[in-house]
Structure formats: structure tokens, C-alpha cells
Amino acid sequence: MQICFLIVTSIAILLANSIKLRATTTRPAFADGHGPGSQVCPMCCQGPAGTPGIPGLPGNQGQYGPAGLKGNAGVKGQKGEIGPTAPVGNPGPKGDDGIGLPGKVGPRGPPGLVGAIGESGVKGEKGDAGETSKNSAQRRAFTVRRITDSDTSTSHTTHLPFDEVETLLPGTSFNLATGTFTCNMPGTYVFTFSVNKEPSFHLWVHLRKNNDAVISGGSNDSGSYEQVSGSAVLDLQQGDSVYLTMSGRANSGSPYHYTSFSGFLLYSE
């Protein structure tokens, strides 16, 4: 708004000066011909300088010129030579050994008390050799087998009997008719069994401690012979019994003995 006001003011001043100049150049001439109007203003004559106009507004910024060409890369200087290695200096002379003053000797301690010497004791006689435990030298083991062709049962609590002893160490208690081992030496025992099943029958075999079934094995395959087996490690006390019960049909025979039962003492208490 201020710029517009200045422009209008300048135009008004210029118009006033123009009107004033025109009035001066058209003034009438005197009668004697000597007045100012009788003289013609030469071309070189000019009126007084007008008031300078207000500077114009800045023009728009011109366009940027095209980018100059990229200068050539400078030449890389050569690598300087490696300077000579400085010589190793000679070791300096060894310093003198320091002289220290010896420390003071401490006071001597009082002598210790001499204890009384006791009388020598009488050497005792050599004791008698101890008795070796009978149980530690004894062992327990058995293997029994069947020579009967077959045995059939419909109850899972039926004892599986045996006919023949293969191994029975002295002191081992086994009843062939009931197939029962009775513990007379407490300890840890290992038992295994293997019983053959005839075709067209099922067979279930249970290893029992007293009246409890410890492990069981069985087969329902009626199309072929099957071997049912198992093993267990048992801690037994005096009077415990271990035996097999069966349900189904067990097969055996001689000379191959497909059905057997074994046990042995691992270690005693």
C-alpha cells in the first residue's frame, strides 16, 4: 500500500513540472522584440532537472546458467621413499648392586617343657580268626523246564508246573509240581521266563511274587506259534515265593524245551 502511494505522488509531481515547463515556453513576446518571448530557445537549452523518479521494483530472478564442465582430476603424487631404520642403541651399563643393612636378630625364645616318658605297654596277643558267615559263601540259582507237550488253563491264577531241573544250586528251594521258588536267603534276585504258545490258542503268563502279579506277557495271535517271555529284579525276604501263572495253552516238549523258568541271587543282604 505504501508503494502505491509513493507511485501516485511521483506521477503527480511529474505532471506539475510538465505543466510549469509548458507555461514557460509559450509566454507571449514583447513589442520591441526584446522580451523573453521574442527569443527562440535553442535546442541545446534545457530546463532544470526534474525530481528523480522512484526506483522501479526489482525484476524477477533470471534463470540459472548451464553447469560448467567437470575439471580434470589432479595427478596423484608419488609415494615417498621409506626412510632408513634407525640403529638400535647399545644397552646401558649395569647399575651397582645396592647395599642393604642386615636386620636385627630377634630374641631367643624360652625352651619348651620336656614331657614325662610313659612306660611301654604290653603287646597284646593275636586274636583268633573270625568265623566266615555261612550265607556269604552260599549261592542260590535255578533253571527248570517242561517236557510235557501242552498244558491248558482258563484261569489267570493257575500255576504253571515244571517237569525237569536243569540247574538247582545247593540250598535253593524249588517245587516242580507247583513251579514255585521259595526264598530262604534274603536278597535281590533276578527271574526270567519263556513260554511257548500253541496255534489256535491265546496265552497269558504272569510272574508273581506271593499273590501279586509283577510282570505279564501274552499273545492273541491264533495263527502261529508264539513265544511269551519276561524278566524282573525282585527284593525278597525270608519265606517269599515266586512262581508263574497262565491262562490259555502252553506248549513244550523234548528235546527243545520251549518253556522254561530261571532265577538267581544277585546279592544277599
C-alpha atoms as an extended CHARMM CRD file, in Angstrom:
* protein
*
       269  EXT
         1         1  MET       CA              0.0000000000        0.0000000000        0.0000000000  PROA      1               0.0000000000
         2         2  GLN       CA              2.8740000000        2.3890000000        0.7870000000  PROA      2               0.0000000000
         3         3  ILE       CA              4.4930000000        1.6610000000       -2.5920000000  PROA      3               0.0000000000
         4         4  CYS       CA              1.2700000000        2.5710000000       -4.4510000000  PROA      4               0.0000000000
         5         5  PHE       CA              1.0580000000        5.8420000000       -2.5410000000  PROA      5               0.0000000000
         6         6  LEU       CA              4.6330000000        6.7560000000       -3.4950000000  PROA      6               0.0000000000
         7         7  ILE       CA              3.9990000000        5.9440000000       -7.1550000000  PROA      7               0.0000000000
         8         8  VAL       CA              0.8820000000        8.1560000000       -7.2740000000  PROA      8               0.0000000000
         9         9  THR       CA              2.7610000000       11.0140000000       -5.5690000000  PROA      9               0.0000000000
        10        10  SER       CA              5.6470000000       10.8120000000       -8.0390000000  PROA      10              0.0000000000
        11        11  ILE       CA              3.2930000000       10.8720000000      -11.0230000000  PROA      11              0.0000000000
        12        12  ALA       CA              1.5920000000       13.9840000000       -9.6140000000  PROA      12              0.0000000000
        13        13  ILE       CA              4.9090000000       15.7990000000       -9.1720000000  PROA      13              0.0000000000
        14        14  LEU       CA              5.9960000000       14.9560000000      -12.7250000000  PROA      14              0.0000000000
        15        15  LEU       CA              2.7020000000       16.2540000000      -14.1890000000  PROA      15              0.0000000000
        16        16  ALA       CA              3.0490000000       19.5300000000      -12.2390000000  PROA      16              0.0000000000
        17        17  ASN       CA              6.5820000000       20.0790000000      -13.5140000000  PROA      17              0.0000000000
        18        18  SER       CA              5.4760000000       19.3670000000      -17.0810000000  PROA      18              0.0000000000
        19        19  ILE       CA              2.6540000000       21.9320000000      -16.8910000000  PROA      19              0.0000000000
        20        20  LYS       CA              5.0310000000       24.5250000000      -15.4260000000  PROA      20              0.0000000000
        21        21  LEU       CA              7.5920000000       23.9900000000      -18.1630000000  PROA      21              0.0000000000
        22        22  ARG       CA              4.9560000000       24.3240000000      -20.8960000000  PROA      22              0.0000000000
        23        23  ALA       CA              3.7490000000       27.6460000000      -19.4530000000  PROA      23              0.0000000000
        24        24  THR       CA              7.2610000000       28.9940000000      -19.5100000000  PROA      24              0.0000000000
        25        25  THR       CA              7.9770000000       28.1200000000      -23.1640000000  PROA      25              0.0000000000
        26        26  THR       CA              4.6790000000       29.5540000000      -24.5150000000  PROA      26              0.0000000000
        27        27  ARG       CA              4.9080000000       33.0270000000      -22.7700000000  PROA      27              0.0000000000
        28        28  PRO       CA              3.9560000000       35.9910000000      -25.2980000000  PROA      28              0.0000000000
        29        29  ALA       CA              6.7660000000       38.1340000000      -26.8610000000  PROA      29              0.0000000000
        30        30  PHE       CA              7.3130000000       41.8230000000      -26.0460000000  PROA      30              0.0000000000
        31        31  ALA       CA              6.5880000000       44.5150000000      -28.6980000000  PROA      31              0.0000000000
        32        32  ASP       CA             10.1330000000       45.5950000000      -29.1300000000  PROA      32              0.0000000000
        33        33  GLY       CA             11.2090000000       42.1890000000      -29.8370000000  PROA      33              0.0000000000
        34        34  HSD       CA             13.4990000000       42.0370000000      -26.8290000000  PROA      34              0.0000000000
        35        35  GLY       CA             11.2840000000       40.3100000000      -24.4180000000  PROA      35              0.0000000000
        36        36  PRO       CA             11.7570000000       36.7500000000      -23.4130000000  PROA      36              0.0000000000
        37        37  GLY       CA              9.0860000000       35.6780000000      -25.8140000000  PROA      37              0.0000000000
        38        38  SER       CA             10.9680000000       37.1280000000      -28.8120000000  PROA      38              0.0000000000
        39        39  GLN       CA             13.8680000000       34.7410000000      -28.3070000000  PROA      39              0.0000000000
        40        40  VAL       CA             13.7100000000       31.2390000000      -29.6220000000  PROA      40              0.0000000000
        41        41  CYS       CA             15.1570000000       28.6880000000      -27.2140000000  PROA      41              0.0000000000
        42        42  PRO       CA             17.9240000000       26.8210000000      -28.9500000000  PROA      42              0.0000000000
        43        43  MET       CA             17.8630000000       23.0160000000      -28.9780000000  PROA      43              0.0000000000
        44        44  CYS       CA             20.7110000000       22.9300000000      -26.5430000000  PROA      44              0.0000000000
        45        45  CYS       CA             18.8140000000       24.7870000000      -23.9300000000  PROA      45              0.0000000000
        46        46  GLN       CA             17.2510000000       22.5950000000      -21.2710000000  PROA      46              0.0000000000
        47        47  GLY       CA             15.1820000000       23.3770000000      -18.2670000000  PROA      47              0.0000000000
        48        48  PRO       CA             16.1210000000       22.4970000000      -14.7560000000  PROA      48              0.0000000000
        49        49  ALA       CA             16.4760000000       18.7890000000      -13.9200000000  PROA      49              0.0000000000
        50        50  GLY       CA             13.3080000000       17.1980000000      -12.6880000000  PROA      50              0.0000000000
        51        51  THR       CA             12.9590000000       15.2980000000       -9.4430000000  PROA      51              0.0000000000
        52        52  PRO       CA             14.3660000000       11.7840000000       -9.8070000000  PROA      52              0.0000000000
        53        53  GLY       CA             11.7180000000        9.2060000000      -10.1240000000  PROA      53              0.0000000000
        54        54  ILE       CA             11.1820000000        6.3820000000       -7.6540000000  PROA      54              0.0000000000
        55        55  PRO       CA             13.3260000000        3.3660000000       -8.4790000000  PROA      55              0.0000000000
        56        56  GLY       CA             11.3900000000        0.5980000000      -10.1290000000  PROA      56              0.0000000000
        57        57  LEU       CA             10.6000000000       -2.7030000000       -8.4500000000  PROA      57              0.0000000000
        58        58  PRO       CA             13.2730000000       -5.4270000000       -8.6420000000  PROA      58              0.0000000000
        59        59  GLY       CA             12.9250000000       -7.6560000000      -11.6480000000  PROA      59              0.0000000000
        60        60  ASN       CA             12.3380000000      -11.4120000000      -11.4880000000  PROA      60              0.0000000000
        61        61  GLN       CA             15.3310000000      -13.6450000000      -10.8560000000  PROA      61              0.0000000000
        62        62  GLY       CA             16.9110000000      -14.8090000000      -14.0780000000  PROA      62              0.0000000000
        63        63  GLN       CA             17.3570000000      -18.4770000000      -14.9530000000  PROA      63              0.0000000000
        64        64  TYR       CA             20.4200000000      -20.3260000000      -13.8460000000  PROA      64              0.0000000000
        65        65  GLY       CA             23.0650000000      -20.7480000000      -16.4800000000  PROA      65              0.0000000000
        66        66  PRO       CA             24.2180000000      -24.2270000000      -17.6420000000  PROA      66              0.0000000000
        67        67  ALA       CA             26.5660000000      -26.1290000000      -15.3410000000  PROA      67              0.0000000000
        68        68  GLY       CA             30.2340000000      -25.8220000000      -16.1400000000  PROA      68              0.0000000000
        69        69  LEU       CA             32.3090000000      -28.7570000000      -17.3570000000  PROA      69              0.0000000000
        70        70  LYS       CA             33.8950000000      -31.0080000000      -14.7430000000  PROA      70              0.0000000000
        71        71  GLY       CA             37.5400000000      -30.2620000000      -14.2350000000  PROA      71              0.0000000000
        72        72  ASN       CA             40.2370000000      -32.8260000000      -14.8660000000  PROA      72              0.0000000000
        73        73  ALA       CA             41.2790000000      -34.9590000000      -11.9270000000  PROA      73              0.0000000000
        74        74  GLY       CA             44.5400000000      -33.9130000000      -10.3670000000  PROA      74              0.0000000000
        75        75  VAL       CA             47.6190000000      -36.0930000000      -10.7840000000  PROA      75              0.0000000000
        76        76  LYS       CA             48.2270000000      -38.3030000000       -7.7220000000  PROA      76              0.0000000000
        77        77  GLY       CA             51.5730000000      -37.6870000000       -6.1780000000  PROA      77              0.0000000000
        78        78  GLN       CA             54.1410000000      -40.4740000000       -5.9490000000  PROA      78              0.0000000000
        79        79  LYS       CA             54.6370000000      -42.3430000000       -2.7020000000  PROA      79              0.0000000000
        80        80  GLY       CA             57.6640000000      -41.1370000000       -0.8340000000  PROA      80              0.0000000000
        81        81  GLU       CA             60.5620000000      -43.4350000000       -0.1060000000  PROA      81              0.0000000000
        82        82  ILE       CA             60.7940000000      -45.2000000000        3.2330000000  PROA      82              0.0000000000
        83        83  GLY       CA             63.3270000000      -43.5700000000        5.4460000000  PROA      83              0.0000000000
        84        84  PRO       CA             66.2730000000      -45.5510000000        6.8250000000  PROA      84              0.0000000000
        85        85  THR       CA             65.7620000000      -47.5660000000       10.0020000000  PROA      85              0.0000000000
        86        86  ALA       CA             67.3860000000      -46.0050000000       12.9910000000  PROA      86              0.0000000000
        87        87  PRO       CA             70.1500000000      -48.1400000000       14.5310000000  PROA      87              0.0000000000
        88        88  VAL       CA             69.4640000000      -49.9250000000       17.8080000000  PROA      88              0.0000000000
        89        89  GLY       CA             71.2030000000      -48.2480000000       20.6650000000  PROA      89              0.0000000000
        90        90  ASN       CA             73.7200000000      -50.0830000000       22.8240000000  PROA      90              0.0000000000
        91        91  PRO       CA             72.4840000000      -51.2840000000       26.2140000000  PROA      91              0.0000000000
        92        92  GLY       CA             73.4900000000      -49.1020000000       29.0870000000  PROA      92              0.0000000000
        93        93  PRO       CA             75.8970000000      -50.2820000000       31.7920000000  PROA      93              0.0000000000
        94        94  LYS       CA             74.5410000000      -52.3290000000       34.6850000000  PROA      94              0.0000000000
        95        95  GLY       CA             73.9750000000      -50.3440000000       37.8410000000  PROA      95              0.0000000000
        96        96  ASP       CA             75.7840000000      -51.0440000000       41.0550000000  PROA      96              0.0000000000
        97        97  ASP       CA             74.2390000000      -53.5100000000       43.4900000000  PROA      97              0.0000000000
        98        98  GLY       CA             72.5230000000      -51.7920000000       46.3360000000  PROA      98              0.0000000000
        99        99  ILE       CA             73.8850000000      -52.3340000000       49.8260000000  PROA      99              0.0000000000
       100       100  GLY       CA             71.2310000000      -53.0140000000       52.4500000000  PROA      100             0.0000000000
       101       101  LEU       CA             71.7380000000      -53.1240000000       56.1880000000  PROA      101             0.0000000000
       102       102  PRO       CA             71.0590000000      -56.5180000000       57.8160000000  PROA      102             0.0000000000
       103       103  GLY       CA             68.1050000000      -56.7290000000       60.1470000000  PROA      103             0.0000000000
       104       104  LYS       CA             68.4080000000      -57.1570000000       63.8930000000  PROA      104             0.0000000000
       105       105  VAL       CA             68.3600000000      -60.6830000000       65.3360000000  PROA      105             0.0000000000
       106       106  GLY       CA             65.2680000000      -61.3240000000       67.3780000000  PROA      106             0.0000000000
       107       107  PRO       CA             65.4310000000      -62.5290000000       71.0000000000  PROA      107             0.0000000000
       108       108  ARG       CA             65.6610000000      -66.2740000000       71.6010000000  PROA      108             0.0000000000
       109       109  GLY       CA             62.5280000000      -67.9230000000       72.9100000000  PROA      109             0.0000000000
       110       110  PRO       CA             62.3730000000      -69.8600000000       76.1710000000  PROA      110             0.0000000000
       111       111  PRO       CA             62.9850000000      -73.6310000000       75.9770000000  PROA      111             0.0000000000
       112       112  GLY       CA             59.9430000000      -75.8960000000       75.8650000000  PROA      112             0.0000000000
       113       113  LEU       CA             58.9500000000      -78.1660000000       78.7200000000  PROA      113             0.0000000000
       114       114  VAL       CA             60.1090000000      -81.7740000000       78.4680000000  PROA      114             0.0000000000
       115       115  GLY       CA             57.2160000000      -84.2130000000       78.8770000000  PROA      115             0.0000000000
       116       116  ALA       CA             57.4680000000      -87.3080000000       81.0230000000  PROA      116             0.0000000000
       117       117  ILE       CA             58.1900000000      -90.5230000000       79.1630000000  PROA      117             0.0000000000
       118       118  GLY       CA             55.4630000000      -93.1110000000       79.7110000000  PROA      118             0.0000000000
       119       119  GLU       CA             56.0820000000      -96.7880000000       80.2480000000  PROA      119             0.0000000000
       120       120  SER       CA             55.8580000000      -99.0810000000       77.2140000000  PROA      120             0.0000000000
       121       121  GLY       CA             52.5950000000     -101.0320000000       77.0570000000  PROA      121             0.0000000000
       122       122  VAL       CA             52.4840000000     -104.7920000000       76.8640000000  PROA      122             0.0000000000
       123       123  LYS       CA             51.7950000000     -106.0390000000       73.3290000000  PROA      123             0.0000000000
       124       124  GLY       CA             48.5220000000     -107.9260000000       73.1390000000  PROA      124             0.0000000000
       125       125  GLU       CA             48.1800000000     -111.4370000000       71.8670000000  PROA      125             0.0000000000
       126       126  LYS       CA             46.9870000000     -112.0600000000       68.3260000000  PROA      126             0.0000000000
       127       127  GLY       CA             43.2520000000     -112.6000000000       68.1650000000  PROA      127             0.0000000000
       128       128  ASP       CA             41.5790000000     -115.6720000000       66.8120000000  PROA      128             0.0000000000
       129       129  ALA       CA             40.4810000000     -115.6390000000       63.1790000000  PROA      129             0.0000000000
       130       130  GLY       CA             36.8430000000     -114.6040000000       62.7830000000  PROA      130             0.0000000000
       131       131  GLU       CA             34.2730000000     -117.0400000000       61.5540000000  PROA      131             0.0000000000
       132       132  THR       CA             33.1980000000     -116.6940000000       57.9310000000  PROA      132             0.0000000000
       133       133  SER       CA             29.4690000000     -116.1950000000       57.5110000000  PROA      133             0.0000000000
       134       134  LYS       CA             27.8710000000     -119.2430000000       56.0200000000  PROA      134             0.0000000000
       135       135  ASN       CA             25.4030000000     -117.1570000000       53.9930000000  PROA      135             0.0000000000
       136       136  SER       CA             28.1830000000     -115.1420000000       52.3020000000  PROA      136             0.0000000000
       137       137  ALA       CA             29.6400000000     -118.3090000000       50.7730000000  PROA      137             0.0000000000
       138       138  GLN       CA             26.3170000000     -119.7490000000       49.6370000000  PROA      138             0.0000000000
       139       139  ARG       CA             24.5500000000     -119.0410000000       46.3690000000  PROA      139             0.0000000000
       140       140  ARG       CA             21.0340000000     -119.5150000000       45.0230000000  PROA      140             0.0000000000
       141       141  ALA       CA             20.1170000000     -120.2730000000       41.3970000000  PROA      141             0.0000000000
       142       142  PHE       CA             17.7900000000     -122.4880000000       39.3880000000  PROA      142             0.0000000000
       143       143  THR       CA             16.6070000000     -123.2820000000       35.8500000000  PROA      143             0.0000000000
       144       144  VAL       CA             13.6310000000     -125.6100000000       35.3310000000  PROA      144             0.0000000000
       145       145  ARG       CA             11.8140000000     -126.6470000000       32.1320000000  PROA      145             0.0000000000
       146       146  ARG       CA              8.8150000000     -128.5760000000       30.8380000000  PROA      146             0.0000000000
       147       147  ILE       CA              8.8900000000     -131.8180000000       28.8730000000  PROA      147             0.0000000000
       148       148  THR       CA              5.0920000000     -132.2270000000       28.7900000000  PROA      148             0.0000000000
       149       149  ASP       CA              3.6850000000     -131.3920000000       25.3570000000  PROA      149             0.0000000000
       150       150  SER       CA              0.9740000000     -128.9560000000       26.4800000000  PROA      150             0.0000000000
       151       151  ASP       CA             -0.9360000000     -127.5770000000       29.4300000000  PROA      151             0.0000000000
       152       152  THR       CA             -4.2720000000     -125.7040000000       29.2560000000  PROA      152             0.0000000000
       153       153  SER       CA             -5.9090000000     -123.2880000000       31.7020000000  PROA      153             0.0000000000
       154       154  THR       CA             -8.8940000000     -120.9300000000       31.6540000000  PROA      154             0.0000000000
       155       155  SER       CA             -7.8880000000     -119.0500000000       34.8380000000  PROA      155             0.0000000000
       156       156  HSD       CA             -5.1510000000     -116.4570000000       35.1740000000  PROA      156             0.0000000000
       157       157  THR       CA             -4.2870000000     -117.8160000000       38.6370000000  PROA      157             0.0000000000
       158       158  THR       CA             -3.3950000000     -121.3570000000       37.5360000000  PROA      158             0.0000000000
       159       159  HSD       CA              0.1920000000     -122.3100000000       38.4650000000  PROA      159             0.0000000000
       160       160  LEU       CA              2.4110000000     -123.3640000000       35.5710000000  PROA      160             0.0000000000
       161       161  PRO       CA              4.1510000000     -126.5880000000       36.6910000000  PROA      161             0.0000000000
       162       162  PHE       CA              7.5260000000     -127.9010000000       35.5110000000  PROA      162             0.0000000000
       163       163  ASP       CA              8.8680000000     -131.3900000000       34.9930000000  PROA      163             0.0000000000
       164       164  GLU       CA             12.6560000000     -131.2260000000       34.8670000000  PROA      164             0.0000000000
       165       165  VAL       CA             15.5230000000     -129.4760000000       36.6470000000  PROA      165             0.0000000000
       166       166  GLU       CA             18.3880000000     -128.1380000000       34.5520000000  PROA      166             0.0000000000
       167       167  THR       CA             20.1900000000     -126.2020000000       37.3310000000  PROA      167             0.0000000000
       168       168  LEU       CA             19.4870000000     -126.1670000000       41.0800000000  PROA      168             0.0000000000
       169       169  LEU       CA             22.3290000000     -124.9240000000       43.3160000000  PROA      169             0.0000000000
       170       170  PRO       CA             22.6010000000     -126.3360000000       46.8370000000  PROA      170             0.0000000000
       171       171  GLY       CA             20.2920000000     -124.5800000000       49.2800000000  PROA      171             0.0000000000
       172       172  THR       CA             17.9010000000     -123.4310000000       46.5180000000  PROA      172             0.0000000000
       173       173  SER       CA             14.2830000000     -124.3150000000       47.2790000000  PROA      173             0.0000000000
       174       174  PHE       CA             12.0750000000     -125.0510000000       44.2450000000  PROA      174             0.0000000000
       175       175  ASN       CA              8.8530000000     -127.0930000000       43.9790000000  PROA      175             0.0000000000
       176       176  LEU       CA              8.4800000000     -128.5720000000       40.4520000000  PROA      176             0.0000000000
       177       177  ALA       CA              4.8300000000     -129.5950000000       40.9170000000  PROA      177             0.0000000000
       178       178  THR       CA              3.7060000000     -126.0430000000       41.7040000000  PROA      178             0.0000000000
       179       179  GLY       CA              6.5390000000     -124.2870000000       39.8180000000  PROA      179             0.0000000000
       180       180  THR       CA              7.2930000000     -122.2470000000       42.9710000000  PROA      180             0.0000000000
       181       181  PHE       CA             10.6300000000     -120.8440000000       44.2100000000  PROA      181             0.0000000000
       182       182  THR       CA             10.7570000000     -120.1440000000       47.9750000000  PROA      182             0.0000000000
       183       183  CYS       CA             13.3050000000     -117.6550000000       49.3260000000  PROA      183             0.0000000000
       184       184  ASN       CA             15.4530000000     -118.8750000000       52.2400000000  PROA      184             0.0000000000
       185       185  MET       CA             18.1870000000     -116.2360000000       51.8510000000  PROA      185             0.0000000000
       186       186  PRO       CA             17.0190000000     -112.5820000000       51.7860000000  PROA      186             0.0000000000
       187       187  GLY       CA             18.4640000000     -110.5420000000       48.9730000000  PROA      187             0.0000000000
       188       188  THR       CA             17.9770000000     -109.2630000000       45.4120000000  PROA      188             0.0000000000
       189       189  TYR       CA             17.0760000000     -111.8680000000       42.7930000000  PROA      189             0.0000000000
       190       190  VAL       CA             16.7430000000     -111.9150000000       39.0010000000  PROA      190             0.0000000000
       191       191  PHE       CA             13.9910000000     -114.0050000000       37.3390000000  PROA      191             0.0000000000
       192       192  THR       CA             13.2960000000     -114.7940000000       33.6570000000  PROA      192             0.0000000000
       193       193  PHE       CA             10.7140000000     -116.9310000000       31.8790000000  PROA      193             0.0000000000
       194       194  SER       CA              9.9690000000     -118.0800000000       28.3120000000  PROA      194             0.0000000000
       195       195  VAL       CA              6.7450000000     -119.9640000000       27.4760000000  PROA      195             0.0000000000
       196       196  ASN       CA              5.6320000000     -121.1920000000       24.0320000000  PROA      196             0.0000000000
       197       197  LYS       CA              2.0100000000     -120.7670000000       22.7860000000  PROA      197             0.0000000000
       198       198  GLU       CA              0.3520000000     -123.3090000000       20.5130000000  PROA      198             0.0000000000
       199       199  PRO       CA             -1.5860000000     -122.2160000000       17.3980000000  PROA      199             0.0000000000
       200       200  SER       CA             -5.3670000000     -121.7000000000       17.6530000000  PROA      200             0.0000000000
       201       201  PHE       CA             -4.9880000000     -120.6410000000       21.2940000000  PROA      201             0.0000000000
       202       202  HSD       CA             -4.1730000000     -117.4930000000       23.2330000000  PROA      202             0.0000000000
       203       203  LEU       CA             -1.6830000000     -117.4140000000       26.1010000000  PROA      203             0.0000000000
       204       204  TRP       CA             -1.1240000000     -115.0690000000       29.0450000000  PROA      204             0.0000000000
       205       205  VAL       CA              1.7190000000     -115.5910000000       31.5210000000  PROA      205             0.0000000000
       206       206  HSD       CA              2.1820000000     -113.7270000000       34.8470000000  PROA      206             0.0000000000
       207       207  LEU       CA              5.2780000000     -113.6590000000       37.0600000000  PROA      207             0.0000000000
       208       208  ARG       CA              4.0050000000     -113.4040000000       40.6310000000  PROA      208             0.0000000000
       209       209  LYS       CA              5.6240000000     -112.5540000000       43.9590000000  PROA      209             0.0000000000
       210       210  ASN       CA              3.4860000000     -114.1670000000       46.6330000000  PROA      210             0.0000000000
       211       211  ASN       CA             -0.0200000000     -113.3550000000       45.2800000000  PROA      211             0.0000000000
       212       212  ASP       CA              0.8410000000     -110.2010000000       43.3170000000  PROA      212             0.0000000000
       213       213  ALA       CA              1.4700000000     -110.1390000000       39.5510000000  PROA      213             0.0000000000
       214       214  VAL       CA              4.8080000000     -108.3660000000       38.9930000000  PROA      214             0.0000000000
       215       215  ILE       CA              5.0560000000     -108.5250000000       35.1680000000  PROA      215             0.0000000000
       216       216  SER       CA              2.9430000000     -110.1560000000       32.4580000000  PROA      216             0.0000000000
       217       217  GLY       CA              3.2240000000     -111.1500000000       28.8110000000  PROA      217             0.0000000000
       218       218  GLY       CA              0.8080000000     -112.6110000000       26.3020000000  PROA      218             0.0000000000
       219       219  SER       CA             -0.2940000000     -113.2210000000       22.7270000000  PROA      219             0.0000000000
       220       220  ASN       CA             -3.7210000000     -113.3900000000       20.9990000000  PROA      220             0.0000000000
       221       221  ASP       CA             -2.3420000000     -114.4810000000       17.6300000000  PROA      221             0.0000000000
       222       222  SER       CA             -4.0660000000     -117.8000000000       16.9010000000  PROA      222             0.0000000000
       223       223  GLY       CA             -2.3930000000     -118.3980000000       13.5610000000  PROA      223             0.0000000000
       224       224  SER       CA              1.0840000000     -119.4990000000       14.6570000000  PROA      224             0.0000000000
       225       225  TYR       CA              3.3650000000     -120.4560000000       17.4950000000  PROA      225             0.0000000000
       226       226  GLU       CA              4.3750000000     -117.5090000000       19.6990000000  PROA      226             0.0000000000
       227       227  GLN       CA              6.9980000000     -117.1820000000       22.4060000000  PROA      227             0.0000000000
       228       228  VAL       CA              5.9090000000     -115.2310000000       25.5240000000  PROA      228             0.0000000000
       229       229  SER       CA              8.7750000000     -114.0560000000       27.7630000000  PROA      229             0.0000000000
       230       230  GLY       CA              9.6850000000     -111.5970000000       30.5040000000  PROA      230             0.0000000000
       231       231  SER       CA             12.1450000000     -110.7760000000       33.3000000000  PROA      231             0.0000000000
       232       232  ALA       CA             12.2270000000     -108.9380000000       36.6290000000  PROA      232             0.0000000000
       233       233  VAL       CA             14.5530000000     -107.9990000000       39.5110000000  PROA      233             0.0000000000
       234       234  LEU       CA             12.9490000000     -108.5420000000       42.9400000000  PROA      234             0.0000000000
       235       235  ASP       CA             13.9330000000     -107.8820000000       46.5530000000  PROA      235             0.0000000000
       236       236  LEU       CA             12.9030000000     -110.9590000000       48.5700000000  PROA      236             0.0000000000
       237       237  GLN       CA             12.6560000000     -111.6440000000       52.2560000000  PROA      237             0.0000000000
       238       238  GLN       CA             12.7370000000     -114.9680000000       54.0630000000  PROA      238             0.0000000000
       239       239  GLY       CA              9.6950000000     -117.0450000000       53.0180000000  PROA      239             0.0000000000
       240       240  ASP       CA              8.6910000000     -115.0320000000       49.9060000000  PROA      240             0.0000000000
       241       241  SER       CA              7.5770000000     -117.1580000000       46.9560000000  PROA      241             0.0000000000
       242       242  VAL       CA              7.9210000000     -116.5380000000       43.2040000000  PROA      242             0.0000000000
       243       243  TYR       CA              6.0690000000     -118.5510000000       40.5270000000  PROA      243             0.0000000000
       244       244  LEU       CA              4.2900000000     -118.3730000000       37.1390000000  PROA      244             0.0000000000
       245       245  THR       CA              0.5530000000     -118.4900000000       36.4190000000  PROA      245             0.0000000000
       246       246  MET       CA             -1.0390000000     -118.8700000000       32.9960000000  PROA      246             0.0000000000
       247       247  SER       CA             -4.2570000000     -118.6250000000       31.0130000000  PROA      247             0.0000000000
       248       248  GLY       CA             -4.5380000000     -120.3930000000       27.6430000000  PROA      248             0.0000000000
       249       249  ARG       CA             -2.4110000000     -123.2360000000       26.2690000000  PROA      249             0.0000000000
       250       250  ALA       CA              1.3340000000     -123.5960000000       26.8750000000  PROA      250             0.0000000000
       251       251  ASN       CA              3.4030000000     -125.8230000000       24.6040000000  PROA      251             0.0000000000
       252       252  SER       CA              6.6950000000     -127.5770000000       25.2600000000  PROA      252             0.0000000000
       253       253  GLY       CA              8.2860000000     -130.9710000000       24.6590000000  PROA      253             0.0000000000
       254       254  SER       CA             11.6230000000     -132.6720000000       24.3470000000  PROA      254             0.0000000000
       255       255  PRO       CA             14.3480000000     -132.2550000000       23.2310000000  PROA      255             0.0000000000
       256       256  TYR       CA             13.9540000000     -128.4870000000       22.5650000000  PROA      256             0.0000000000
       257       257  HSD       CA             12.2230000000     -127.3950000000       25.7970000000  PROA      257             0.0000000000
       258       258  TYR       CA             10.3140000000     -124.3190000000       24.5970000000  PROA      258             0.0000000000
       259       259  THR       CA              9.0880000000     -123.4830000000       28.1190000000  PROA      259             0.0000000000
       260       260  SER       CA             11.4890000000     -122.6610000000       30.9650000000  PROA      260             0.0000000000
       261       261  PHE       CA             11.8000000000     -120.6480000000       34.1900000000  PROA      261             0.0000000000
       262       262  SER       CA             15.0670000000     -119.3610000000       35.7670000000  PROA      262             0.0000000000
       263       263  GLY       CA             16.2100000000     -117.3350000000       38.7750000000  PROA      263             0.0000000000
       264       264  PHE       CA             19.3760000000     -116.4780000000       40.6940000000  PROA      264             0.0000000000
       265       265  LEU       CA             20.5880000000     -114.4410000000       43.6720000000  PROA      265             0.0000000000
       266       266  LEU       CA             22.2260000000     -111.2060000000       42.5720000000  PROA      266             0.0000000000
       267       267  TYR       CA             23.4540000000     -110.2670000000       46.0710000000  PROA      267             0.0000000000
       268       268  SER       CA             22.3650000000     -111.0490000000       49.6050000000  PROA      268             0.0000000000
       269       269  GLU       CA             21.5190000000     -108.6090000000       52.3890000000  PROA      269             0.0000000000
